[in-house]
Amino acid sequence: MKILVTGGAGYIGSHMVRTLGEQGHEVVVYDNLSTGHRESVLYGRLVVGDTADTAALDHLFGAEGFDAVAHFAASIVVEESVREPLKYYRNNFCNAVNLISACLEHHVDKFIFSSTAAVYGIPSENPVTEKSALSPINPYGASKAMVEQALRDVSGVSSLRYVALRYFNVAGADALSRIGQKYKDATHLITLSLKTALGLRPQLSIFGTDYNTPDGTCIRDYIHVDDLIDAHVLALGHLASGGGSKVYNCGYGSGYSVKEVVGAVRRVTGIDFRAAETGRREGDPPALVADSALIKKELGWKPSRNDLDFIIRTAWEWEQKLQKC
Ligand code: UFG
């Protein structure tokens, strides 16, 4: 297939591009390089552009004739979304609408959407299933839930079919350390812990120890980026073989607290870095753990990297490589 990957120079998108390229698909990456990197695009062609630019999208779609779109380009920092909500509604919602419009205009009927566990807000039960109510508690989650709604509505009145994958906490890196997370201002727990272990930061802050969880810190379901990419490949195959629109959780169903993750990073790196307990970070739900039975049953997803130490090890190898570059 010929596939457009928006955000394909970013962390998760670049892993998708790598896998699609390895499988022999033709890939066009569309990325404004605001947080992505040219050198992360291992296969295909990179077109530098913005999903806000509807004329550029129209030109691109007209010139290329895509079979499918995988839409990764987005702003992703929960805390920033609380401070700058309009950035998130523009980048994540308005620009997704631009892309969906281009699909309709140019008869592209297969769409993979990067959604998030943040659409659930504070779920009434964990693990959370896709049937749980959507009740985001920050603009990031709200902007993604709005795109899901737009896809649902548009697919009801057009030939567009989509799979929205609700990512839980994606971490880890390519097995050969060719690509990985590389943000100018990292915010994610595992990345910041590793940077602290490397001595690039004086200490890690543990945001909140008074949550209603066994050790008082937040619980998340950490999933290796390559298991997530396997889910995308299955979703693409599902749409390519005529399957209908679907929404799936992507996580392992096991949660780790912030303190457990810090302990695991110390264990894997062998470095006893400093972690200080501080106040809560705005917009954080206490616990988010996936029930991913549906994607396993319907698409045959078989995650094979459900091992926190392995996830951290791949991220650690990547972080060490970044320091040498
Ligand atoms: N945390 C710390 N210290 C840090 C960084 C994070 O204690 O320096 C804590 C957070 O407060 C949270 C947990 O570690 O409790 C995980 O935080 P991350 O920033 O790593 O990830 P989030 O859970 O905030 O968000 C991530 C993705 C979102 C996605 C969400 C779904 O960034 O896109 O997972 O669970 F929606």
Short mmCIF file of C-alpha atoms and ligand atoms in Angstrom, two decimals:
data_model
loop_
_atom_site.label_atom_id
_atom_site.label_comp_id
_atom_site.label_asym_id
_atom_site.label_seq_id
_atom_site.Cartn_x
_atom_site.Cartn_y
_atom_site.Cartn_z
CA MET A 1 0.00 0.00 0.00
CA LYS A 2 0.96 3.63 -0.32
CA ILE A 3 0.57 5.11 3.14
CA LEU A 4 0.71 8.66 4.43
CA VAL A 5 2.17 8.83 7.94
CA THR A 6 1.66 12.22 9.57
CA GLY A 7 4.07 12.80 12.43
CA GLY A 8 6.28 10.07 10.96
CA ALA A 9 9.45 11.86 12.11
CA GLY A 10 8.27 11.71 15.73
CA TYR A 11 8.71 9.06 18.40
CA ILE A 12 5.86 6.62 17.70
CA GLY A 13 5.35 7.62 14.05
CA SER A 14 8.98 6.86 13.18
CA HIS A 15 8.59 3.31 14.54
CA MET A 16 5.52 2.89 12.31
CA VAL A 17 7.47 4.17 9.29
CA ARG A 18 10.31 1.73 10.04
CA THR A 19 7.94 -1.24 10.22
CA LEU A 20 5.92 -0.24 7.13
CA GLY A 21 9.19 0.25 5.21
CA GLU A 22 10.50 -3.14 6.35
CA GLN A 23 7.25 -4.71 5.14
CA GLY A 24 7.67 -3.17 1.69
CA HIS A 25 4.95 -0.53 1.81
CA GLU A 26 5.49 2.82 0.12
CA VAL A 27 5.61 5.48 2.81
CA VAL A 28 5.26 9.24 2.62
CA VAL A 29 5.94 11.06 5.89
CA TYR A 30 4.29 14.44 6.47
CA ASP A 31 5.79 16.22 9.46
CA ASN A 32 6.45 19.85 10.40
CA LEU A 33 9.55 18.81 12.37
CA SER A 34 8.35 20.81 15.40
CA THR A 35 9.20 17.85 17.63
CA GLY A 36 10.23 15.27 15.01
CA HIS A 37 13.62 14.71 13.43
CA ARG A 38 14.58 14.22 9.80
CA GLU A 39 17.05 11.47 10.70
CA SER A 40 14.32 9.44 12.43
CA VAL A 41 12.66 8.74 9.07
CA LEU A 42 14.31 5.44 8.14
CA TYR A 43 12.15 4.65 5.10
CA GLY A 44 10.13 6.49 2.49
CA ARG A 45 10.03 10.17 1.65
CA LEU A 46 9.73 13.05 4.08
CA VAL A 47 7.54 15.99 3.08
CA VAL A 48 7.99 18.85 5.54
CA GLY A 49 4.61 20.44 6.10
CA ASP A 50 1.89 21.22 8.57
CA THR A 51 -1.54 19.64 8.90
CA ALA A 52 -2.86 23.18 9.49
CA ASP A 53 -2.03 23.95 5.85
CA THR A 54 -5.12 22.77 3.97
CA ALA A 55 -3.77 23.87 0.56
CA ALA A 56 -0.59 21.83 1.11
CA LEU A 57 -2.66 18.83 2.17
CA ASP A 58 -4.85 19.14 -0.92
CA HIS A 59 -1.77 19.29 -3.13
CA LEU A 60 -0.12 16.33 -1.38
CA PHE A 61 -3.20 14.12 -1.58
CA GLY A 62 -3.80 15.11 -5.23
CA ALA A 63 -0.20 14.35 -6.21
CA GLU A 64 0.28 11.09 -4.31
CA GLY A 65 -2.90 8.98 -4.36
CA PHE A 66 -2.70 7.35 -0.91
CA ASP A 67 -4.34 4.04 0.00
CA ALA A 68 -4.38 4.82 3.71
CA VAL A 69 -3.47 7.47 6.28
CA ALA A 70 -1.90 6.88 9.71
CA HIS A 71 -2.29 10.07 11.71
CA PHE A 72 0.31 10.47 14.48
CA ALA A 73 1.03 14.22 14.29
CA ALA A 74 -0.20 15.81 17.52
CA SER A 75 0.72 17.67 20.68
CA ILE A 76 0.99 15.20 23.54
CA VAL A 77 1.94 16.80 26.85
CA VAL A 78 -0.92 16.62 29.33
CA GLU A 79 0.33 19.39 31.62
CA GLU A 80 0.99 21.76 28.68
CA SER A 81 -2.54 21.11 27.44
CA VAL A 82 -3.91 22.43 30.72
CA ARG A 83 -1.88 25.63 30.32
CA GLU A 84 -2.42 26.07 26.56
CA PRO A 85 -5.74 24.44 25.71
CA LEU A 86 -6.16 26.16 22.34
CA LYS A 87 -2.85 24.75 21.10
CA TYR A 88 -4.31 21.30 21.68
CA TYR A 89 -7.71 22.00 20.15
CA ARG A 90 -5.96 23.47 17.07
CA ASN A 91 -3.17 20.93 16.61
CA ASN A 92 -5.07 17.86 17.62
CA PHE A 93 -8.67 18.55 16.67
CA CYS A 94 -8.76 21.21 13.92
CA ASN A 95 -5.79 19.71 12.08
CA ALA A 96 -7.26 16.19 12.27
CA VAL A 97 -10.43 17.61 10.72
CA ASN A 98 -8.27 19.06 7.91
CA LEU A 99 -6.78 15.64 7.31
CA ILE A 100 -10.12 13.83 7.41
CA SER A 101 -11.48 16.41 4.91
CA ALA A 102 -8.54 15.71 2.58
CA CYS A 103 -9.29 11.98 2.83
CA LEU A 104 -12.91 12.54 1.83
CA GLU A 105 -11.98 14.94 -0.98
CA HIS A 106 -9.43 12.53 -2.42
CA HIS A 107 -11.27 9.25 -1.76
CA VAL A 108 -8.87 7.81 0.81
CA ASP A 109 -11.05 5.45 2.84
CA LYS A 110 -8.68 3.96 5.44
CA PHE A 111 -7.62 6.00 8.48
CA ILE A 112 -5.60 4.95 11.54
CA PHE A 113 -5.86 7.38 14.43
CA SER A 114 -3.54 7.74 17.43
CA SER A 115 -5.94 8.18 20.32
CA THR A 116 -5.13 7.96 23.98
CA ALA A 117 -6.12 6.51 27.33
CA ALA A 118 -6.52 10.14 28.40
CA VAL A 119 -10.00 10.09 26.79
CA TYR A 120 -11.23 8.16 29.85
CA GLY A 121 -10.22 10.78 32.41
CA ILE A 122 -10.51 9.13 35.82
CA PRO A 123 -12.10 5.78 34.95
CA SER A 124 -14.62 4.30 37.38
CA GLU A 125 -12.82 0.95 37.11
CA ASN A 126 -9.38 -0.35 36.16
CA PRO A 127 -8.55 -2.10 33.88
CA VAL A 128 -10.70 0.16 31.71
CA THR A 129 -12.56 -1.23 28.68
CA GLU A 130 -13.51 0.62 25.50
CA LYS A 131 -17.11 0.70 26.77
CA SER A 132 -16.19 2.97 29.68
CA ALA A 133 -17.52 6.49 29.50
CA LEU A 134 -15.28 9.09 27.88
CA SER A 135 -14.73 11.81 30.41
CA PRO A 136 -11.36 13.49 29.79
CA ILE A 137 -9.95 15.66 32.58
CA ASN A 138 -7.52 17.65 30.46
CA PRO A 139 -7.61 19.38 27.04
CA TYR A 140 -5.21 16.80 25.60
CA GLY A 141 -7.64 13.95 26.27
CA ALA A 142 -10.61 16.11 25.23
CA SER A 143 -9.00 17.03 21.90
CA LYS A 144 -8.43 13.35 21.09
CA ALA A 145 -11.97 12.37 22.15
CA MET A 146 -13.30 15.07 19.81
CA VAL A 147 -11.40 13.56 16.88
CA GLU A 148 -12.83 10.14 17.71
CA GLN A 149 -16.31 11.71 17.65
CA ALA A 150 -15.61 13.39 14.29
CA LEU A 151 -14.39 10.08 12.84
CA ARG A 152 -17.50 8.31 14.12
CA ASP A 153 -19.79 10.92 12.57
CA VAL A 154 -17.94 11.15 9.25
CA SER A 155 -17.64 7.39 8.82
CA GLY A 156 -21.41 7.14 9.28
CA VAL A 157 -22.08 9.22 6.19
CA SER A 158 -19.10 8.39 3.94
CA SER A 159 -16.95 5.48 2.81
CA LEU A 160 -14.24 6.40 5.35
CA ARG A 161 -13.39 3.58 7.78
CA TYR A 162 -11.07 4.09 10.71
CA VAL A 163 -9.36 2.38 13.60
CA ALA A 164 -8.71 4.57 16.64
CA LEU A 165 -6.09 3.09 18.96
CA ARG A 166 -6.16 4.36 22.52
CA TYR A 167 -2.56 4.29 23.63
CA PHE A 168 -1.68 3.82 27.27
CA ASN A 169 1.87 4.81 28.35
CA VAL A 170 4.13 4.17 25.40
CA ALA A 171 7.82 3.69 26.17
CA GLY A 172 10.93 1.87 24.98
CA ALA A 173 12.77 2.11 21.68
CA ASP A 174 13.75 0.26 18.52
CA ALA A 175 15.64 -2.99 19.24
CA LEU A 176 18.62 -1.73 17.22
CA SER A 177 18.50 1.72 18.86
CA ARG A 178 18.07 3.42 15.48
CA ILE A 179 15.11 5.47 16.71
CA GLY A 180 13.55 6.34 20.05
CA GLN A 181 12.15 9.21 22.07
CA LYS A 182 14.01 12.43 21.37
CA TYR A 183 12.14 15.47 22.65
CA LYS A 184 13.85 18.77 23.34
CA ASP A 185 11.84 19.03 26.56
CA ALA A 186 11.18 15.50 27.74
CA THR A 187 8.27 15.07 30.15
CA HIS A 188 7.68 11.32 30.34
CA LEU A 189 8.55 9.40 33.48
CA ILE A 190 10.83 6.71 32.04
CA THR A 191 12.75 9.14 29.82
CA LEU A 192 13.26 11.65 32.63
CA SER A 193 14.34 8.89 35.02
CA LEU A 194 16.94 7.70 32.50
CA LYS A 195 18.20 11.24 31.90
CA THR A 196 18.54 11.65 35.66
CA ALA A 197 20.45 8.34 35.86
CA LEU A 198 22.78 9.70 33.16
CA GLY A 199 23.44 12.76 35.29
CA LEU A 200 21.76 15.15 32.84
CA ARG A 201 19.33 16.27 35.54
CA PRO A 202 20.02 16.68 39.26
CA GLN A 203 16.97 14.72 40.39
CA LEU A 204 13.65 13.24 39.34
CA SER A 205 10.46 14.69 40.83
CA ILE A 206 7.83 12.20 41.93
CA PHE A 207 4.60 14.09 41.28
CA GLY A 208 2.27 13.32 44.16
CA THR A 209 2.42 10.67 46.86
CA ASP A 210 -1.09 11.14 48.25
CA TYR A 211 -3.11 9.36 45.55
CA ASN A 212 -5.48 6.58 46.51
CA THR A 213 -3.11 3.85 45.28
CA PRO A 214 -1.09 1.27 47.27
CA ASP A 215 2.06 3.43 47.52
CA GLY A 216 0.35 6.79 46.96
CA THR A 217 1.87 7.42 43.52
CA CYS A 218 0.08 7.22 40.14
CA ILE A 219 -0.29 3.92 38.35
CA ARG A 220 0.15 3.56 34.58
CA ASP A 221 0.19 0.75 32.02
CA TYR A 222 3.56 1.01 30.22
CA ILE A 223 3.55 -0.54 26.74
CA HIS A 224 6.56 -1.09 24.49
CA VAL A 225 6.37 1.04 21.35
CA ASP A 226 6.91 -1.98 19.08
CA ASP A 227 3.93 -3.87 20.53
CA LEU A 228 1.92 -0.73 19.82
CA ILE A 229 3.19 -0.68 16.24
CA ASP A 230 2.17 -4.34 15.84
CA ALA A 231 -1.35 -3.20 16.76
CA HIS A 232 -1.22 -0.52 14.05
CA VAL A 233 -0.13 -3.04 11.43
CA LEU A 234 -3.04 -5.32 12.39
CA ALA A 235 -5.41 -2.34 12.24
CA LEU A 236 -4.19 -1.47 8.76
CA GLY A 237 -4.64 -5.07 7.63
CA HIS A 238 -8.16 -5.05 9.08
CA LEU A 239 -9.11 -1.95 7.07
CA ALA A 240 -7.34 -3.20 3.94
CA SER A 241 -9.38 -6.39 4.00
CA GLY A 242 -12.61 -4.39 4.18
CA GLY A 243 -13.09 -4.35 7.97
CA GLY A 244 -15.30 -1.75 9.59
CA SER A 245 -14.48 1.11 11.94
CA LYS A 246 -13.15 0.14 15.37
CA VAL A 247 -11.83 1.61 18.60
CA TYR A 248 -9.32 -0.36 20.65
CA ASN A 249 -7.31 0.04 23.85
CA CYS A 250 -3.60 -0.72 23.57
CA GLY A 251 -1.95 -1.62 26.85
CA TYR A 252 -0.85 -4.72 28.75
CA GLY A 253 -3.42 -4.74 31.54
CA SER A 254 -0.79 -4.42 34.27
CA GLY A 255 0.00 -1.18 36.04
CA TYR A 256 3.12 0.12 37.76
CA SER A 257 3.32 3.01 40.19
CA VAL A 258 5.72 5.89 39.72
CA LYS A 259 7.79 4.54 42.61
CA GLU A 260 7.89 1.08 41.02
CA VAL A 261 9.07 2.56 37.74
CA VAL A 262 11.79 4.54 39.51
CA GLY A 263 12.89 1.32 41.23
CA ALA A 264 12.95 -0.53 37.91
CA VAL A 265 15.02 2.21 36.26
CA ARG A 266 17.52 2.05 39.14
CA ARG A 267 17.66 -1.74 38.76
CA VAL A 268 18.15 -1.73 34.98
CA THR A 269 20.71 1.08 34.91
CA GLY A 270 22.46 0.09 38.14
CA ILE A 271 22.43 3.80 39.07
CA ASP A 272 20.85 4.96 42.31
CA PHE A 273 19.76 8.39 41.05
CA ARG A 274 17.99 10.90 43.26
CA ALA A 275 14.17 11.07 43.28
CA ALA A 276 12.38 13.73 45.34
CA GLU A 277 8.74 13.55 46.36
CA THR A 278 6.91 16.72 45.28
CA GLY A 279 3.31 17.87 44.84
CA ARG A 280 0.85 16.57 42.27
CA ARG A 281 1.11 17.53 38.60
CA GLU A 282 -2.06 19.04 37.20
CA GLY A 283 -4.20 16.83 34.96
CA ASP A 284 -2.93 13.45 36.19
CA PRO A 285 -5.48 10.67 36.83
CA PRO A 286 -4.51 8.37 39.75
CA ALA A 287 -4.57 5.14 37.74
CA LEU A 288 -4.96 4.11 34.09
CA VAL A 289 -4.66 0.46 33.14
CA ALA A 290 -5.92 -1.04 29.88
CA ASP A 291 -8.28 -3.90 29.26
CA SER A 292 -7.11 -4.84 25.76
CA ALA A 293 -9.13 -8.04 25.39
CA LEU A 294 -11.02 -6.61 22.40
CA ILE A 295 -8.06 -6.03 20.08
CA LYS A 296 -6.60 -9.41 21.07
CA LYS A 297 -9.90 -11.14 20.22
CA GLU A 298 -10.83 -9.23 17.07
CA LEU A 299 -7.45 -8.52 15.46
CA GLY A 300 -5.36 -11.27 17.08
CA TRP A 301 -2.97 -8.79 18.73
CA LYS A 302 -0.29 -10.69 20.67
CA PRO A 303 1.95 -8.29 22.55
CA SER A 304 5.31 -9.96 23.19
CA ARG A 305 7.29 -7.34 25.12
CA ASN A 306 5.25 -7.12 28.34
CA ASP A 307 8.25 -6.73 30.63
CA LEU A 308 8.94 -3.41 32.34
CA ASP A 309 12.67 -4.10 32.66
CA PHE A 310 12.90 -4.93 28.93
CA ILE A 311 11.02 -1.73 28.02
CA ILE A 312 13.36 0.32 30.20
CA ARG A 313 16.45 -1.50 28.84
CA THR A 314 15.60 -0.56 25.22
CA ALA A 315 14.97 3.05 26.29
CA TRP A 316 18.24 3.03 28.28
CA GLU A 317 20.26 1.82 25.28
CA TRP A 318 18.68 4.57 23.19
CA GLU A 319 19.35 7.30 25.79
CA GLN A 320 22.98 6.22 26.05
CA LYS A 321 23.30 6.31 22.27
CA LEU A 322 21.80 9.81 22.17
CA GLN A 323 24.56 11.01 24.49
CA LYS A 324 27.25 9.73 22.15
CA CYS A 325 25.75 11.47 19.07
N1 UFG B 1 5.75 11.57 36.59
C1 UFG B 1 6.53 11.89 37.67
N2 UFG B 1 7.67 12.62 37.46
C2 UFG B 1 8.06 13.01 36.21
C3 UFG B 1 7.25 12.66 35.10
C4 UFG B 1 6.09 11.94 35.32
O1 UFG B 1 6.20 11.57 38.81
O2 UFG B 1 9.10 13.68 36.11
C5 UFG B 1 4.52 10.80 36.80
C6 UFG B 1 3.27 11.51 36.32
O3 UFG B 1 2.79 12.38 37.28
C7 UFG B 1 2.35 10.32 36.03
C8 UFG B 1 3.31 9.22 35.58
O4 UFG B 1 4.60 9.61 36.05
O5 UFG B 1 1.73 9.92 37.19
C9 UFG B 1 3.39 9.05 34.09
O6 UFG B 1 3.60 10.33 33.51
P1 UFG B 1 4.06 10.52 32.00
O7 UFG B 1 4.27 11.98 31.80
O8 UFG B 1 5.18 9.60 31.68
O9 UFG B 1 2.81 10.03 31.17
P2 UFG B 1 1.26 10.44 31.30
O10 UFG B 1 0.58 9.33 32.04
O11 UFG B 1 1.07 11.79 31.82
O12 UFG B 1 0.80 10.52 29.79
C10 UFG B 1 1.09 9.51 28.89
C11 UFG B 1 1.10 10.09 27.50
C12 UFG B 1 -0.25 10.52 27.10
C13 UFG B 1 -1.26 9.43 27.35
C14 UFG B 1 -1.18 8.90 28.73
C15 UFG B 1 -2.12 7.77 28.89
O13 UFG B 1 1.98 11.20 27.44
O14 UFG B 1 -0.22 10.83 25.76
O15 UFG B 1 0.13 8.50 28.98
O16 UFG B 1 -1.94 7.12 30.10
F1 UFG B 1 -2.49 9.89 27.16
#
